Coordinates of C-alpha atoms and ligand atoms in Angstrom, one line a residue:
M19 CA 0.1 -0.1 0.2
I20 CA 1.0 3.5 -1.1
S21 CA 0.5 6.9 1.0
Y22 CA -1.7 9.6 -0.4
E23 CA 1.4 11.7 -1.1
E24 CA 2.9 8.9 -3.5
A25 CA -0.4 7.7 -4.8
L26 CA -0.8 11.6 -6.1
K27 CA 2.9 12.0 -7.6
I28 CA 2.7 8.3 -9.7
V29 CA -1.2 9.8 -10.7
L30 CA 0.4 13.1 -12.0
N31 CA 3.7 11.6 -13.2
N32 CA 1.3 9.5 -15.8
C33 CA -1.0 12.2 -16.9
H34 CA 0.2 14.5 -19.9
P35 CA -1.1 17.8 -21.4
L36 CA -3.2 17.0 -24.9
P37 CA -1.7 18.6 -27.6
T38 CA -3.4 22.1 -28.1
R39 CA -5.0 23.2 -31.5
R40 CA -6.9 26.2 -32.6
V41 CA -10.9 26.9 -32.0
K42 CA -13.1 30.2 -32.5
L43 CA -12.9 32.3 -30.0
E44 CA -17.0 31.3 -29.3
E45 CA -15.3 27.8 -28.5
A46 CA -12.6 29.1 -26.6
Y47 CA -14.7 29.9 -22.8
G48 CA -13.8 27.9 -19.8
L49 CA -10.5 26.3 -21.9
V50 CA -6.9 26.6 -21.2
L51 CA -4.9 29.0 -23.0
G52 CA -2.1 27.0 -25.2
E53 CA 0.0 29.5 -26.2
D54 CA 1.4 33.0 -24.8
I55 CA -0.6 35.8 -26.3
F56 CA 1.4 38.8 -27.5
S57 CA -0.5 42.5 -28.7
P58 CA -0.7 42.6 -32.8
G59 CA -1.4 46.5 -31.3
D60 CA -2.0 49.3 -29.3
V61 CA -5.4 49.2 -27.3
P62 CA -6.7 51.7 -27.3
P63 CA -5.8 52.1 -30.5
F64 CA -5.7 56.0 -30.8
D65 CA -6.5 58.8 -28.3
N66 CA -10.1 59.3 -27.7
S67 CA -12.4 60.8 -25.8
A68 CA -13.3 59.4 -22.2
M69 CA -16.1 61.9 -21.5
D70 CA -19.3 63.3 -23.5
G71 CA -18.0 67.0 -24.3
F72 CA -15.7 69.3 -26.2
A73 CA -12.3 68.3 -27.1
V74 CA -10.7 72.0 -26.5
R75 CA -6.9 73.4 -26.0
A76 CA -6.1 73.4 -22.4
E77 CA -4.7 76.7 -22.7
D78 CA -7.8 78.2 -23.9
I79 CA -10.1 77.8 -21.0
S80 CA -7.4 78.2 -18.4
K81 CA -9.0 81.6 -17.0
A82 CA -12.5 80.7 -16.8
T83 CA -14.8 80.7 -14.1
E84 CA -18.9 80.7 -13.9
E85 CA -19.1 84.2 -13.9
N86 CA -16.1 84.4 -16.7
P87 CA -16.4 81.6 -18.8
A88 CA -14.5 80.9 -21.6
I89 CA -16.8 81.3 -25.0
L90 CA -15.7 78.8 -27.7
E91 CA -17.2 78.1 -31.0
I92 CA -18.4 74.9 -31.8
I93 CA -16.9 73.7 -35.6
Q94 CA -17.8 70.3 -35.4
D95 CA -19.5 67.4 -33.9
L96 CA -17.7 63.9 -33.4
K97 CA -19.5 60.8 -32.5
A98 CA -18.1 57.3 -31.7
G99 CA -16.9 55.8 -35.1
M100 CA -16.6 59.2 -36.3
Y101 CA -12.9 60.6 -37.7
G102 CA -13.0 64.2 -37.7
E103 CA -10.4 66.1 -40.4
A104 CA -11.2 69.4 -38.6
E105 CA -8.2 70.9 -36.2
V106 CA -9.5 72.5 -32.8
V107 CA -7.5 76.1 -33.3
Q108 CA -7.1 78.9 -30.6
G109 CA -11.2 80.1 -29.5
K110 CA -12.8 76.5 -30.8
A111 CA -13.7 73.4 -29.9
I112 CA -15.1 70.3 -31.0
K113 CA -18.1 68.7 -29.6
I114 CA -17.0 64.9 -28.5
M115 CA -19.0 62.0 -28.0
T116 CA -17.3 58.9 -25.8
G117 CA -14.6 57.1 -27.5
A118 CA -14.7 59.5 -30.4
P119 CA -10.6 60.0 -31.4
I120 CA -9.3 63.1 -29.8
P121 CA -9.2 66.0 -33.4
A122 CA -6.0 67.4 -34.2
G123 CA -5.1 70.5 -32.4
A124 CA -7.1 69.6 -28.9
D125 CA -4.9 68.5 -25.7
T126 CA -7.9 68.2 -23.1
V127 CA -11.3 67.2 -23.3
V128 CA -13.7 69.2 -20.7
R129 CA -17.1 67.2 -19.7
K130 CA -20.2 68.6 -20.4
E131 CA -21.4 69.0 -16.7
L132 CA -18.8 71.4 -17.0
T133 CA -20.4 73.7 -20.0
V134 CA -23.3 75.2 -21.1
L135 CA -24.4 75.5 -24.4
E136 CA -25.2 79.3 -25.9
N137 CA -25.6 80.2 -29.9
G138 CA -23.3 77.6 -30.8
S139 CA -21.0 78.6 -28.6
V140 CA -19.9 76.3 -25.6
L141 CA -19.2 77.8 -22.4
V142 CA -16.7 76.6 -19.9
L143 CA -17.0 77.2 -16.3
K144 CA -14.1 75.7 -14.9
P145 CA -10.1 75.2 -16.2
V146 CA -9.2 71.2 -16.0
P147 CA -5.8 70.5 -16.5
K148 CA -4.3 69.7 -20.0
G149 CA -4.7 66.0 -21.2
T150 CA -8.1 65.4 -18.5
D151 CA -10.6 62.5 -19.8
I152 CA -8.7 61.3 -23.1
R153 CA -7.5 58.1 -23.0
R154 CA -4.2 56.8 -24.9
A155 CA -3.3 54.9 -27.3
G156 CA -1.9 51.9 -26.2
E157 CA -3.0 53.1 -22.4
D158 CA -4.1 49.5 -21.8
I159 CA -2.0 47.2 -23.6
K160 CA 0.9 48.2 -25.9
A161 CA 1.5 46.4 -29.0
G162 CA 4.1 43.4 -28.7
N163 CA 3.2 43.4 -24.8
L164 CA 2.5 40.1 -23.1
V165 CA -0.8 40.1 -22.3
L166 CA -2.5 36.4 -21.9
K167 CA -0.3 33.5 -20.8
K168 CA -0.4 30.1 -21.7
G169 CA -1.9 27.9 -19.0
Q170 CA -4.5 30.8 -18.1
V171 CA -8.1 30.0 -18.2
I172 CA -9.9 31.7 -21.1
Q173 CA -13.1 33.4 -18.6
E174 CA -14.9 36.7 -20.2
E175 CA -12.4 38.9 -19.4
E176 CA -9.6 37.0 -21.4
I177 CA -12.6 36.5 -24.4
G178 CA -13.0 40.5 -23.9
I179 CA -9.2 41.1 -24.5
L180 CA -8.5 38.5 -27.6
A181 CA -12.0 40.0 -29.4
T182 CA -10.0 43.5 -28.6
L183 CA -6.9 42.1 -30.3
G184 CA -8.7 41.0 -33.1
L185 CA -7.9 37.6 -32.1
G186 CA -10.4 35.4 -34.0
E187 CA -8.7 31.3 -33.3
V188 CA -7.0 31.0 -30.2
P189 CA -4.6 28.1 -29.4
V190 CA -6.4 26.2 -26.2
Y191 CA -6.0 22.5 -25.1
P192 CA -9.1 20.8 -25.9
P193 CA -11.8 20.0 -23.5
L194 CA -10.9 16.6 -22.0
K195 CA -13.2 13.5 -22.8
V196 CA -13.7 11.6 -20.0
A197 CA -15.6 8.3 -20.2
V198 CA -17.8 7.6 -16.9
I199 CA -18.2 4.1 -16.6
T200 CA -20.0 2.7 -13.6
T201 CA -20.3 -1.2 -12.4
G202 CA -22.8 -2.6 -10.0
D203 CA -25.4 -5.4 -10.1
E204 CA -27.5 -3.5 -7.2
L205 CA -27.9 -0.6 -9.3
L206 CA -30.8 1.0 -11.0
G207 CA -31.3 4.2 -12.8
I208 CA -32.8 7.1 -11.5
T209 CA -36.7 6.7 -12.4
E210 CA -37.1 3.0 -11.9
K211 CA -38.9 1.9 -9.3
L212 CA -36.9 0.6 -5.9
V213 CA -37.3 -2.9 -5.6
P214 CA -34.9 -5.6 -2.3
G215 CA -31.8 -5.6 -2.8
K216 CA -31.5 -2.6 -4.9
I217 CA -30.3 1.0 -4.6
R218 CA -30.5 3.9 -7.2
D219 CA -26.9 4.7 -9.3
A220 CA -25.4 8.1 -7.9
N221 CA -22.1 8.3 -9.0
S222 CA -22.4 8.1 -12.6
Y223 CA -24.5 11.1 -11.9
T224 CA -21.7 13.0 -9.4
L225 CA -19.0 11.8 -11.4
Q226 CA -20.4 13.0 -14.4
A227 CA -21.0 16.4 -12.7
Q228 CA -17.7 16.9 -11.1
V229 CA -16.2 16.2 -14.5
K230 CA -17.9 19.3 -15.9
K231 CA -16.8 21.1 -12.6
A232 CA -13.3 20.4 -13.2
G233 CA -13.8 21.8 -17.1
A234 CA -13.2 18.8 -18.7
K235 CA -16.3 16.6 -20.8
P236 CA -18.4 13.3 -19.1
F237 CA -19.6 10.6 -21.4
L238 CA -21.4 8.9 -19.3
F239 CA -21.9 4.7 -20.3
P240 CA -24.8 2.9 -19.9
R241 CA -24.2 0.8 -16.6
V242 CA -22.2 -2.2 -16.3
P243 CA -23.6 -5.2 -14.6
D244 CA -20.5 -7.3 -12.5
D245 CA -19.6 -9.6 -15.3
K246 CA -15.8 -9.0 -16.8
E247 CA -17.2 -9.6 -20.4
S248 CA -19.5 -6.3 -20.0
I249 CA -16.8 -4.3 -18.4
L250 CA -14.2 -5.4 -20.8
K251 CA -16.6 -4.1 -23.6
A252 CA -17.3 -0.5 -21.9
L253 CA -13.6 -0.3 -21.6
R254 CA -12.8 -0.9 -24.9
E255 CA -15.9 1.8 -26.0
G256 CA -14.0 4.1 -23.2
L257 CA -10.9 4.2 -25.3
K258 CA -13.0 6.5 -27.1
C259 CA -12.0 9.1 -24.4
D260 CA -9.1 10.6 -22.7
L261 CA -9.4 9.5 -19.8
I262 CA -11.4 6.6 -17.9
I263 CA -12.8 6.9 -14.5
T264 CA -14.5 3.3 -13.7
S265 CA -16.8 3.0 -10.4
G266 CA -17.2 0.5 -8.2
G267 CA -16.0 -3.2 -8.7
V268 CA -12.3 -2.4 -7.6
S269 CA -12.7 -4.1 -3.9
L270 CA -12.0 -7.6 -2.7
G271 CA -15.0 -9.0 -3.8
E272 CA -15.9 -12.1 -5.5
Y273 CA -17.8 -10.1 -8.1
D274 CA -15.6 -7.3 -8.5
F275 CA -13.8 -7.4 -11.9
V276 CA -12.5 -4.1 -13.1
K277 CA -9.0 -4.8 -12.0
E278 CA -8.9 -8.2 -13.8
A279 CA -10.5 -7.0 -17.1
L280 CA -8.0 -3.9 -16.8
E281 CA -5.2 -7.2 -16.9
D282 CA -6.8 -8.8 -19.7
L283 CA -6.8 -6.1 -21.9
G284 CA -2.8 -5.3 -21.1
A285 CA -3.1 -1.7 -18.6
K286 CA -0.8 -1.5 -16.6
L287 CA -1.2 -1.3 -13.1
H288 CA 0.4 1.8 -11.3
F289 CA -1.1 0.9 -7.7
W290 CA -3.9 -0.8 -6.5
K291 CA -4.6 0.3 -2.2
V292 CA -3.7 3.5 -0.8
R293 CA -3.0 4.0 2.9
Q294 CA -6.4 6.5 3.1
R295 CA -9.7 6.6 3.7
P296 CA -12.5 6.5 2.9
G297 CA -11.2 5.0 -0.9
N298 CA -8.1 2.5 0.6
P299 CA -8.9 0.1 -2.7
M300 CA -8.3 2.8 -5.4
A301 CA -6.5 1.9 -8.1
F302 CA -4.6 3.5 -11.0
W303 CA -3.5 2.5 -14.7
S304 CA -2.1 3.7 -17.7
W305 CA -3.8 1.8 -20.6
D306 CA -2.9 2.6 -24.3
G307 CA -1.1 5.8 -23.2
K308 CA -4.6 6.7 -21.4
P309 CA -5.4 7.1 -17.5
V310 CA -7.6 4.8 -15.6
F311 CA -8.8 5.9 -12.5
G312 CA -10.5 2.7 -10.4
I313 CA -12.8 4.2 -7.8
P314 CA -14.5 3.0 -5.5
G315 CA -18.4 2.7 -5.7
N316 CA -19.3 4.2 -1.8
P317 CA -20.7 7.6 -3.3
A318 CA -18.8 9.4 -0.7
T319 CA -15.6 7.7 -1.3
S320 CA -16.3 8.6 -4.8
I321 CA -17.0 11.9 -4.7
I322 CA -13.7 12.3 -2.4
C323 CA -11.3 10.0 -4.7
F324 CA -12.5 12.1 -7.4
E325 CA -11.3 15.6 -5.7
E326 CA -8.0 14.2 -4.9
Y327 CA -6.8 12.3 -7.2
V328 CA -9.1 12.8 -10.5
R329 CA -9.5 16.5 -10.9
P330 CA -5.7 17.3 -10.9
A331 CA -5.1 15.5 -13.2
I332 CA -7.9 16.4 -15.4
R333 CA -6.8 20.1 -15.1
K334 CA -3.3 19.0 -16.0
M335 CA -4.2 17.3 -19.3
M336 CA -6.4 20.6 -20.2
G337 CA -2.8 22.7 -19.3
F338 CA -4.3 24.4 -15.7
I339 CA -1.7 26.0 -14.6
H340 CA -3.5 25.8 -10.9
L341 CA -3.8 21.9 -10.7
F342 CA -5.5 21.7 -6.9
R343 CA -8.1 23.3 -4.4
P344 CA -6.8 26.1 -2.6
Q345 CA -5.5 25.0 0.8
L346 CA -5.8 26.2 4.2
K347 CA -4.4 25.3 7.9
V348 CA -7.5 25.9 10.4
L349 CA -8.0 24.9 14.4
M350 CA -10.0 21.4 15.2
G351 CA -13.4 22.9 16.3
E352 CA -14.0 19.7 18.3
D353 CA -11.7 16.9 19.5
Y354 CA -11.5 14.1 17.0
I355 CA -10.5 10.7 17.0
K356 CA -9.6 8.9 13.7
E357 CA -11.2 5.6 12.7
S358 CA -8.1 4.2 11.1
R359 CA -4.7 4.2 12.4
G360 CA -1.9 4.8 9.9
R361 CA -4.1 5.6 6.9
L362 CA -4.2 9.5 5.7
Q363 CA -8.3 10.7 6.4
F364 CA -10.3 12.8 4.5
L365 CA -12.7 14.3 6.9
R366 CA -15.8 16.6 5.9
V367 CA -15.7 19.1 7.4
R368 CA -17.5 23.0 7.8
L369 CA -15.7 25.9 8.7
E370 CA -16.5 28.3 10.8
K371 CA -15.0 31.9 11.0
K372 CA -14.5 33.3 14.8
D373 CA -11.7 34.4 16.1
Q374 CA -10.0 32.3 13.8
I375 CA -11.1 29.6 11.1
Y376 CA -12.5 26.1 13.1
A377 CA -13.4 23.0 11.3
Y378 CA -16.1 20.5 12.7
L379 CA -17.7 17.6 11.3
A380 CA -19.9 18.2 8.3
G381 CA -22.0 15.3 9.4
A382 CA -21.5 11.3 9.8
Q383 CA -18.4 10.4 7.9
G384 CA -19.5 6.7 6.7
S385 CA -18.2 6.4 3.1
A386 CA -22.1 6.0 2.1
I387 CA -23.2 9.2 3.7
L388 CA -23.6 12.0 0.9
T389 CA -25.3 14.2 3.4
S390 CA -22.3 14.8 4.9
M391 CA -20.9 15.0 1.8
A392 CA -23.3 18.0 0.5
A393 CA -22.8 20.0 4.3
A394 CA -19.1 20.2 4.1
D395 CA -16.8 23.6 2.9
A396 CA -13.4 21.4 3.3
L397 CA -12.0 18.1 3.2
A398 CA -9.7 17.8 6.1
L399 CA -6.6 16.2 5.6
I400 CA -5.4 14.4 9.3
P401 CA -2.1 12.7 8.4
E402 CA -1.5 8.7 8.7
E403 CA 0.7 8.6 12.3
Q404 CA -1.9 10.8 14.0
D405 CA -4.5 9.4 15.9
F406 CA -6.7 11.9 17.0
L407 CA -6.8 15.4 17.0
K408 CA -7.7 18.0 19.9
R409 CA -9.8 20.8 19.8
G410 CA -7.9 23.7 18.6
E411 CA -5.0 21.6 17.2
E412 CA -3.7 22.8 13.6
V413 CA -5.6 20.6 10.6
L414 CA -4.9 21.0 6.9
V415 CA -8.0 21.7 4.8
H416 CA -8.9 21.5 1.0
L417 CA -11.3 23.7 0.3
I418 CA -13.4 22.0 -2.1
H419 CA -16.5 23.6 -1.7
L420 CA -15.3 27.5 -2.6
P421 CA -18.0 30.2 -1.1
E422 CA -19.7 31.2 -4.9
D423 CA -21.5 27.5 -4.2
H424 CA -23.2 27.9 -1.2
Ligands
LIG15 P1 -18.2 -1.7 -4.8 O1 -17.0 -0.3 -4.8 O2 -18.4 -2.1 -6.1 O3 -17.7 -2.4 -3.5 O4 -19.3 -1.0 -3.8 C1 -19.3 -0.3 -2.8 C2 -20.5 0.1 -2.3 O5 -20.9 1.5 -3.1 C3 -21.8 -0.7 -2.5 O6 -22.3 -0.7 -1.1 C4 -21.7 -0.5 -3.6 O7 -23.8 -0.8 -3.5 C5 -22.0 1.3 -3.4 N1 -22.8 1.5 -4.9 C6 -21.2 1.0 -6.3 N2 -21.8 1.7 -7.0 C7 -22.7 2.9 -6.7 C8 -23.3 4.1 -7.1 N3 -22.9 4.2 -8.7 N4 -24.4 4.6 -6.9 C9 -24.3 4.2 -5.5 N5 -23.8 3.5 -4.7 C10 -22.7 2.7 -5.1
LIG16 MG1 -19.6 -3.1 -6.7

């Protein structure tokens, strides 16, 4: 049996980013940028007005007061999108809208609120410093500058920047295709009637949601019964994807065929069993260059193993710079005696901010219990060598449900 740290290292060493490709900007949202982006031009491309008002020479309004305004003749109206040929000379002004280019001769914009109109002239009631309300060419981005970095997620802001730069196609890591194969004779579909001995399949749906949330594309396979032939068939189909997750069937039960099936297929087993709880019988293979995760079937275990191993793997393959959830050291809010000695325990906790942040059990910790999983803000990691934690003792947590999720 290996440790959590060793297992995670093996997983990441055997998952590699997919080759990048170019996609239309409209399809790039949520993907990861595959190359550094340098700006092909200045943003904004020309000096322009930051306000609706008048383009003037600062000198002409330097002595303006409410009693004694500067009177300037308006020689043109400039809307955004227009390009004016007229020049602002002494005693003249050009009416200008936000975004319109600063006309020749003008060095300042005086906003509308500081002016009064009278007989085709503008009365400026107050001086403003030279350069006021002008947005300079290149003040946001200079031509040639590194604007976005490889590995950055393309969110709405990045989309805006790429559009502004005129980049209609962008290099990205493609969405990772993830096969979700759930095994178990006892499993029913959501709408099927419960009959004695059967339960409804939760993992197909939680895993599918987790894959989506990690930024990848799930392919949900029909549930597979606990027989080797069916499992072999599903796994072969799974190879169409970039990564395979199997749920259930990796323990020591007589009908746990996932390991055997992968062995028959010639997959390389990297590990089976990790010194952790829950999720002790987790397994990991490489098959045909693709990672395969054998996740034990208990629903809370499944969520935790995905979080701790599959999610970072997916993110590495999708080119993300940040593979892991944020982590934090907090204080235990209550005593806790560990269930299994010599294994790392992932504890479902909720966090409360008092003088410091405290972690409390989010409910019963059984591997099948989903409600405590739903109530948890974080997973606390109780190290292998620690048998109990006292109230007030420090503990590391992985923030799996960031506040925006609540
Ligand atoms: P296994 O890992 O196949 O030995 O399953 C361990 C436990 O998890 C058993 O009690 C199963 O009934 C349960 N289980 C397995 N797969 C699922 C699933 N997809 N949804 C809900 N419970 C499951
Ligand atoms: Mg099973």
